[in-house]
Amino acid sequence: MAPALLHASLAADRYLIDGYLERLLEDELALGKGAVPQAMRYGVLGPAQRIRPIISIRLARVFDTPLEAVIPLGAAVELLHCASLIVDDLPCMDDSPFRRNKPAVHIQFGEATSVLAAFGLVALAARTVVDRGSARDSAERLLGFQIQLLRSMDCSGLIGGQALDLQFTGHVSLPGPFDISELKTVPLFRLAVSAGAFFADLDSNEEALLNCFGHEFGLAFQITDDLLDGESRQRAILDEKLSTLRAVIAPFGHRRSHLEELIDFLDGRVSGGPQE
């Protein structure tokens, strides 16, 4: 797809996600008091790629499932991601004063409020999955997705990845290139894939392909960020990952175009294409 058309296509999906997130957070402002709901809103809304929930939307289109059913699940993944960013930026973690071209949440609201806001977003993410008046036959499955969502944060997921990152900060002896990404980056991409395919009737081959897609896309996404930040020169490895991704989605035939645009997005980021 031409860069301008790709940019517009992703922007349209991001608009859908942003609208849903804004409505969720407006409800939190109405229910809550004090600075915490404001900090939650500040930490989520604004310029963001929204690539994780966009993956969910694209998979809904691949399998022709209703967007209105998938968007809440993709939004829950994004809320969890935003909660992790708030924590990552704290002085006791990565000590980052800026996020998405504006002051980090702890700079704007203070550290204590930031911690509470991160907790609040995790709670909202978990509640968003099941608080939808679902029919009983899907309620149990949604509970399973909620458990998967919360597990993605545990010591075998985001928390473990952040702990490993802190452990090796400044050390000469570092873990393997993908060890931290496997824990800190990949879980939410796999979760986004699960959200997008949640209502699809998949066969075992499709499940395997999607598991591979979520894993490889997460690694490719992290390599792309590292290349852009000047922390890596692994362009050849990225090209290999992108080729793997294109091969993984090939069996989906013409439907793969929805996912191929996401691969083109990563390729364009490091090739000087339009940035999201």
Tab-separated table of C-alpha atoms in Angstrom:
chain	number	residue	atom	x	y	z
A	1	MET	CA	0.000	0.000	0.000
A	2	ALA	CA	1.213	3.548	-0.766
A	3	PRO	CA	2.558	5.318	2.364
A	4	ALA	CA	-0.160	7.986	2.387
A	5	LEU	CA	-2.934	5.404	2.087
A	6	LEU	CA	-1.325	3.241	4.774
A	7	HIS	CA	-1.125	6.234	7.088
A	8	ALA	CA	-4.816	7.030	6.523
A	9	SER	CA	-5.876	3.406	6.987
A	10	LEU	CA	-4.128	3.071	10.359
A	11	ALA	CA	-5.351	6.510	11.445
A	12	ALA	CA	-8.959	5.457	10.809
A	13	ASP	CA	-8.565	2.420	13.060
A	14	ARG	CA	-6.821	4.501	15.698
A	15	TYR	CA	-9.786	6.880	15.648
A	16	LEU	CA	-12.119	3.991	16.538
A	17	ILE	CA	-9.948	2.968	19.477
A	18	ASP	CA	-9.413	6.520	20.726
A	19	GLY	CA	-13.150	7.154	20.751
A	20	TYR	CA	-13.835	4.042	22.798
A	21	LEU	CA	-11.012	4.784	25.254
A	22	GLU	CA	-12.209	8.356	25.708
A	23	ARG	CA	-15.714	7.166	26.572
A	24	LEU	CA	-14.345	4.672	29.104
A	25	LEU	CA	-12.187	7.280	30.784
A	26	GLU	CA	-14.949	9.879	30.824
A	27	ASP	CA	-17.012	7.372	32.794
A	28	GLU	CA	-14.122	6.997	35.245
A	29	LEU	CA	-13.991	10.773	35.687
A	30	ALA	CA	-17.693	10.767	36.474
A	31	LEU	CA	-17.374	7.960	39.019
A	32	GLY	CA	-14.096	8.848	40.695
A	33	LYS	CA	-12.908	11.804	42.691
A	34	GLY	CA	-9.555	13.513	42.986
A	35	ALA	CA	-6.559	13.427	40.699
A	36	VAL	CA	-6.353	9.690	40.004
A	37	PRO	CA	-9.046	9.509	37.257
A	38	GLN	CA	-7.478	12.597	35.658
A	39	ALA	CA	-4.057	10.944	35.746
A	40	MET	CA	-5.526	7.794	34.185
A	41	ARG	CA	-7.018	9.844	31.387
A	42	TYR	CA	-3.782	11.798	30.901
A	43	GLY	CA	-1.749	8.580	30.722
A	44	VAL	CA	-3.949	7.008	28.044
A	45	LEU	CA	-5.235	9.751	25.758
A	46	GLY	CA	-3.137	11.798	23.368
A	47	PRO	CA	-0.722	10.893	20.556
A	48	ALA	CA	-0.186	7.127	20.495
A	49	GLN	CA	0.274	4.429	17.873
A	50	ARG	CA	-2.465	2.161	19.320
A	51	ILE	CA	-0.861	-0.633	17.330
A	52	ARG	CA	-1.963	-3.366	19.753
A	53	PRO	CA	-5.720	-2.700	19.555
A	54	ILE	CA	-5.343	-2.016	15.830
A	55	ILE	CA	-4.049	-5.581	15.509
A	56	SER	CA	-7.253	-6.716	17.221
A	57	ILE	CA	-9.384	-4.695	14.816
A	58	ARG	CA	-7.520	-6.039	11.791
A	59	LEU	CA	-7.988	-9.628	12.906
A	60	ALA	CA	-11.688	-9.002	13.425
A	61	ARG	CA	-11.809	-8.024	9.756
A	62	VAL	CA	-9.789	-11.066	8.710
A	63	PHE	CA	-12.360	-13.353	10.344
A	64	ASP	CA	-15.385	-11.144	9.662
A	65	THR	CA	-16.354	-10.757	13.331
A	66	PRO	CA	-18.196	-7.684	14.686
A	67	LEU	CA	-15.891	-4.779	15.513
A	68	GLU	CA	-18.153	-3.665	18.351
A	69	ALA	CA	-17.476	-6.976	20.089
A	70	VAL	CA	-13.697	-6.911	19.550
A	71	ILE	CA	-12.913	-3.244	20.264
A	72	PRO	CA	-13.535	-3.551	24.055
A	73	LEU	CA	-11.046	-6.421	24.228
A	74	GLY	CA	-8.450	-4.544	22.186
A	75	ALA	CA	-9.022	-1.449	24.325
A	76	ALA	CA	-8.406	-3.524	27.463
A	77	VAL	CA	-5.018	-4.537	26.050
A	78	GLU	CA	-4.212	-0.872	25.383
A	79	LEU	CA	-5.208	0.134	28.923
A	80	LEU	CA	-2.846	-2.494	30.299
A	81	HIS	CA	-0.095	-1.231	28.010
A	82	CYS	CA	-0.623	2.364	29.191
A	83	ALA	CA	-0.526	1.226	32.819
A	84	SER	CA	2.833	-0.435	32.151
A	85	LEU	CA	4.193	2.774	30.591
A	86	ILE	CA	3.251	4.795	33.671
A	87	VAL	CA	5.159	2.335	35.852
A	88	ASP	CA	8.122	2.141	33.448
A	89	ASP	CA	8.582	5.914	33.568
A	90	LEU	CA	8.749	6.191	37.381
A	91	PRO	CA	12.057	7.334	38.921
A	92	CYS	CA	12.471	3.937	40.596
A	93	MET	CA	12.200	2.254	37.183
A	94	ASP	CA	13.431	3.835	33.932
A	95	ASP	CA	13.230	7.384	35.320
A	96	SER	CA	11.801	8.929	32.138
A	97	PRO	CA	10.483	12.504	32.444
A	98	PHE	CA	8.658	12.444	29.088
A	99	ARG	CA	6.267	10.108	27.331
A	100	ARG	CA	4.664	10.677	23.933
A	101	ASN	CA	6.083	14.193	23.645
A	102	LYS	CA	4.608	15.423	26.925
A	103	PRO	CA	5.572	15.192	30.610
A	104	ALA	CA	5.281	11.695	32.032
A	105	VAL	CA	2.368	11.031	34.393
A	106	HIS	CA	4.570	11.172	37.507
A	107	ILE	CA	5.933	14.577	36.451
A	108	GLN	CA	2.431	15.927	35.874
A	109	PHE	CA	0.649	14.370	38.868
A	110	GLY	CA	3.338	13.102	41.260
A	111	GLU	CA	4.631	9.610	41.913
A	112	ALA	CA	1.956	8.480	44.372
A	113	THR	CA	-0.907	9.450	42.060
A	114	SER	CA	0.892	7.787	39.143
A	115	VAL	CA	1.089	4.471	40.979
A	116	LEU	CA	-2.609	4.667	41.823
A	117	ALA	CA	-3.434	5.593	38.215
A	118	ALA	CA	-1.552	2.525	36.957
A	119	PHE	CA	-3.516	0.327	39.381
A	120	GLY	CA	-6.703	2.029	38.233
A	121	LEU	CA	-5.975	1.274	34.566
A	122	VAL	CA	-5.279	-2.385	35.304
A	123	ALA	CA	-8.598	-2.605	37.157
A	124	LEU	CA	-10.416	-0.824	34.333
A	125	ALA	CA	-8.849	-3.147	31.750
A	126	ALA	CA	-9.968	-6.239	33.654
A	127	ARG	CA	-13.446	-4.840	34.189
A	128	THR	CA	-13.837	-3.752	30.573
A	129	VAL	CA	-13.488	-7.360	29.385
A	130	VAL	CA	-16.441	-8.707	31.369
A	131	ASP	CA	-18.533	-5.640	32.237
A	132	ARG	CA	-20.479	-5.711	28.984
A	133	GLY	CA	-23.731	-7.519	29.744
A	134	SER	CA	-22.591	-10.521	27.705
A	135	ALA	CA	-24.706	-13.577	27.113
A	136	ARG	CA	-23.961	-16.456	29.450
A	137	ASP	CA	-22.408	-18.604	26.728
A	138	SER	CA	-19.731	-15.991	26.040
A	139	ALA	CA	-19.356	-14.771	29.643
A	140	GLU	CA	-17.298	-17.793	30.671
A	141	ARG	CA	-15.022	-17.397	27.649
A	142	LEU	CA	-14.598	-13.699	28.406
A	143	LEU	CA	-13.599	-14.604	31.937
A	144	GLY	CA	-10.907	-16.791	30.404
A	145	PHE	CA	-9.660	-13.831	28.362
A	146	GLN	CA	-9.661	-11.694	31.514
A	147	ILE	CA	-7.437	-14.262	33.222
A	148	GLN	CA	-5.142	-14.284	30.179
A	149	LEU	CA	-4.987	-10.488	30.322
A	150	LEU	CA	-3.986	-10.460	33.994
A	151	ARG	CA	-1.475	-13.278	33.513
A	152	SER	CA	0.294	-11.238	30.854
A	153	MET	CA	1.394	-8.931	33.665
A	154	ASP	CA	2.797	-11.526	36.056
A	155	CYS	CA	6.365	-12.668	36.696
A	156	SER	CA	6.365	-14.673	33.476
A	157	GLY	CA	5.249	-11.585	31.552
A	158	LEU	CA	5.535	-7.803	31.863
A	159	ILE	CA	6.630	-7.758	35.505
A	160	GLY	CA	9.295	-10.360	34.821
A	161	GLY	CA	10.513	-8.423	31.802
A	162	GLN	CA	10.763	-5.153	33.708
A	163	ALA	CA	12.595	-6.904	36.558
A	164	LEU	CA	15.064	-8.402	34.086
A	165	ASP	CA	15.507	-5.010	32.428
A	166	LEU	CA	16.319	-3.391	35.787
A	167	GLN	CA	18.645	-6.222	36.757
A	168	PHE	CA	20.845	-5.767	33.704
A	169	THR	CA	20.707	-1.968	33.366
A	170	GLY	CA	24.300	-0.757	33.050
A	171	HIS	CA	25.764	-4.276	33.097
A	172	VAL	CA	28.293	-5.389	30.538
A	173	SER	CA	26.931	-8.941	30.633
A	174	LEU	CA	23.454	-8.769	29.163
A	175	PRO	CA	20.845	-11.445	28.530
A	176	GLY	CA	20.194	-12.631	24.985
A	177	PRO	CA	18.821	-10.007	22.570
A	178	PHE	CA	15.241	-11.229	22.796
A	179	ASP	CA	15.082	-12.376	26.436
A	180	ILE	CA	13.666	-9.112	27.783
A	181	SER	CA	11.411	-8.580	24.756
A	182	GLU	CA	9.952	-12.073	25.179
A	183	LEU	CA	8.703	-11.022	28.612
A	184	LYS	CA	8.206	-7.266	28.346
A	185	THR	CA	6.939	-6.734	24.792
A	186	VAL	CA	5.624	-9.960	23.278
A	187	PRO	CA	2.868	-10.794	25.844
A	188	LEU	CA	0.663	-7.817	24.991
A	189	PHE	CA	1.000	-8.422	21.264
A	190	ARG	CA	-0.039	-12.024	21.729
A	191	LEU	CA	-2.910	-10.796	23.875
A	192	ALA	CA	-3.952	-8.340	21.152
A	193	VAL	CA	-4.033	-11.226	18.675
A	194	SER	CA	-6.151	-13.269	21.085
A	195	ALA	CA	-8.538	-10.318	21.421
A	196	GLY	CA	-8.914	-9.957	17.662
A	197	ALA	CA	-9.545	-13.659	17.084
A	198	PHE	CA	-11.638	-14.169	20.225
A	199	PHE	CA	-14.987	-14.500	18.454
A	200	ALA	CA	-13.617	-16.402	15.438
A	201	ASP	CA	-14.062	-20.123	14.939
A	202	LEU	CA	-10.439	-21.100	14.378
A	203	ASP	CA	-9.014	-24.438	13.369
A	204	SER	CA	-5.769	-25.684	14.910
A	205	ASN	CA	-3.663	-24.476	11.965
A	206	GLU	CA	-5.092	-20.952	12.179
A	207	GLU	CA	-4.459	-20.884	15.928
A	208	ALA	CA	-0.830	-21.863	15.385
A	209	LEU	CA	-0.368	-19.230	12.679
A	210	LEU	CA	-1.839	-16.496	14.886
A	211	ASN	CA	0.282	-17.507	17.872
A	212	CYS	CA	3.338	-17.217	15.647
A	213	PHE	CA	2.153	-13.877	14.259
A	214	GLY	CA	1.690	-12.359	17.730
A	215	HIS	CA	5.089	-13.562	18.888
A	216	GLU	CA	7.043	-12.504	15.802
A	217	PHE	CA	5.242	-9.168	15.469
A	218	GLY	CA	6.060	-8.334	19.086
A	219	LEU	CA	9.743	-9.024	18.514
A	220	ALA	CA	9.737	-7.097	15.226
A	221	PHE	CA	8.034	-4.153	16.898
A	222	GLN	CA	10.685	-4.024	19.637
A	223	ILE	CA	13.550	-4.329	17.141
A	224	THR	CA	12.011	-1.439	15.177
A	225	ASP	CA	11.867	0.749	18.284
A	226	ASP	CA	15.459	-0.142	19.167
A	227	LEU	CA	16.629	0.728	15.659
A	228	LEU	CA	14.870	4.103	15.768
A	229	ASP	CA	16.267	4.836	19.234
A	230	GLY	CA	19.805	4.023	18.095
A	231	GLU	CA	20.009	1.129	20.571
A	232	SER	CA	20.400	-1.513	17.883
A	233	ARG	CA	21.777	-2.072	14.400
A	234	GLN	CA	19.781	-5.225	13.784
A	235	ARG	CA	18.139	-4.179	10.522
A	236	ALA	CA	18.986	-7.542	8.970
A	237	ILE	CA	17.237	-9.304	11.854
A	238	LEU	CA	14.214	-7.049	11.424
A	239	ASP	CA	14.049	-7.864	7.708
A	240	GLU	CA	14.146	-11.552	8.617
A	241	LYS	CA	11.279	-11.087	11.093
A	242	LEU	CA	9.213	-9.173	8.547
A	243	SER	CA	9.743	-11.924	5.983
A	244	THR	CA	8.646	-14.493	8.552
A	245	LEU	CA	5.507	-12.481	9.278
A	246	ARG	CA	4.602	-12.271	5.599
A	247	ALA	CA	5.020	-16.032	5.282
A	248	VAL	CA	2.891	-16.653	8.374
A	249	ILE	CA	-0.097	-14.714	7.016
A	250	ALA	CA	0.165	-16.057	3.447
A	251	PRO	CA	-2.308	-18.917	4.116
A	252	PHE	CA	-5.050	-16.363	4.830
A	253	GLY	CA	-5.160	-15.471	1.127
A	254	HIS	CA	-6.695	-12.119	0.206
A	255	ARG	CA	-7.674	-11.594	3.859
A	256	ARG	CA	-4.020	-11.202	4.754
A	257	SER	CA	-4.027	-7.620	3.403
A	258	HIS	CA	-5.455	-6.420	6.738
A	259	LEU	CA	-2.373	-7.777	8.511
A	260	GLU	CA	0.102	-7.021	5.742
A	261	GLU	CA	-0.503	-3.312	6.259
A	262	LEU	CA	0.771	-3.690	9.833
A	263	ILE	CA	3.951	-5.317	8.556
A	264	ASP	CA	4.324	-2.505	6.009
A	265	PHE	CA	3.951	-0.049	8.889
A	266	LEU	CA	6.971	-1.497	10.707
A	267	ASP	CA	8.995	-1.592	7.513
A	268	GLY	CA	8.057	2.016	6.759
A	269	ARG	CA	9.093	3.247	10.194
A	270	VAL	CA	12.712	2.246	9.688
A	271	SER	CA	12.698	3.093	5.988
A	272	GLY	CA	11.684	6.710	6.422
A	273	GLY	CA	7.961	6.266	5.737
A	274	PRO	CA	5.211	8.235	7.485
A	275	GLN	CA	5.281	7.870	11.249
A	276	GLU	CA	2.216	7.149	13.318
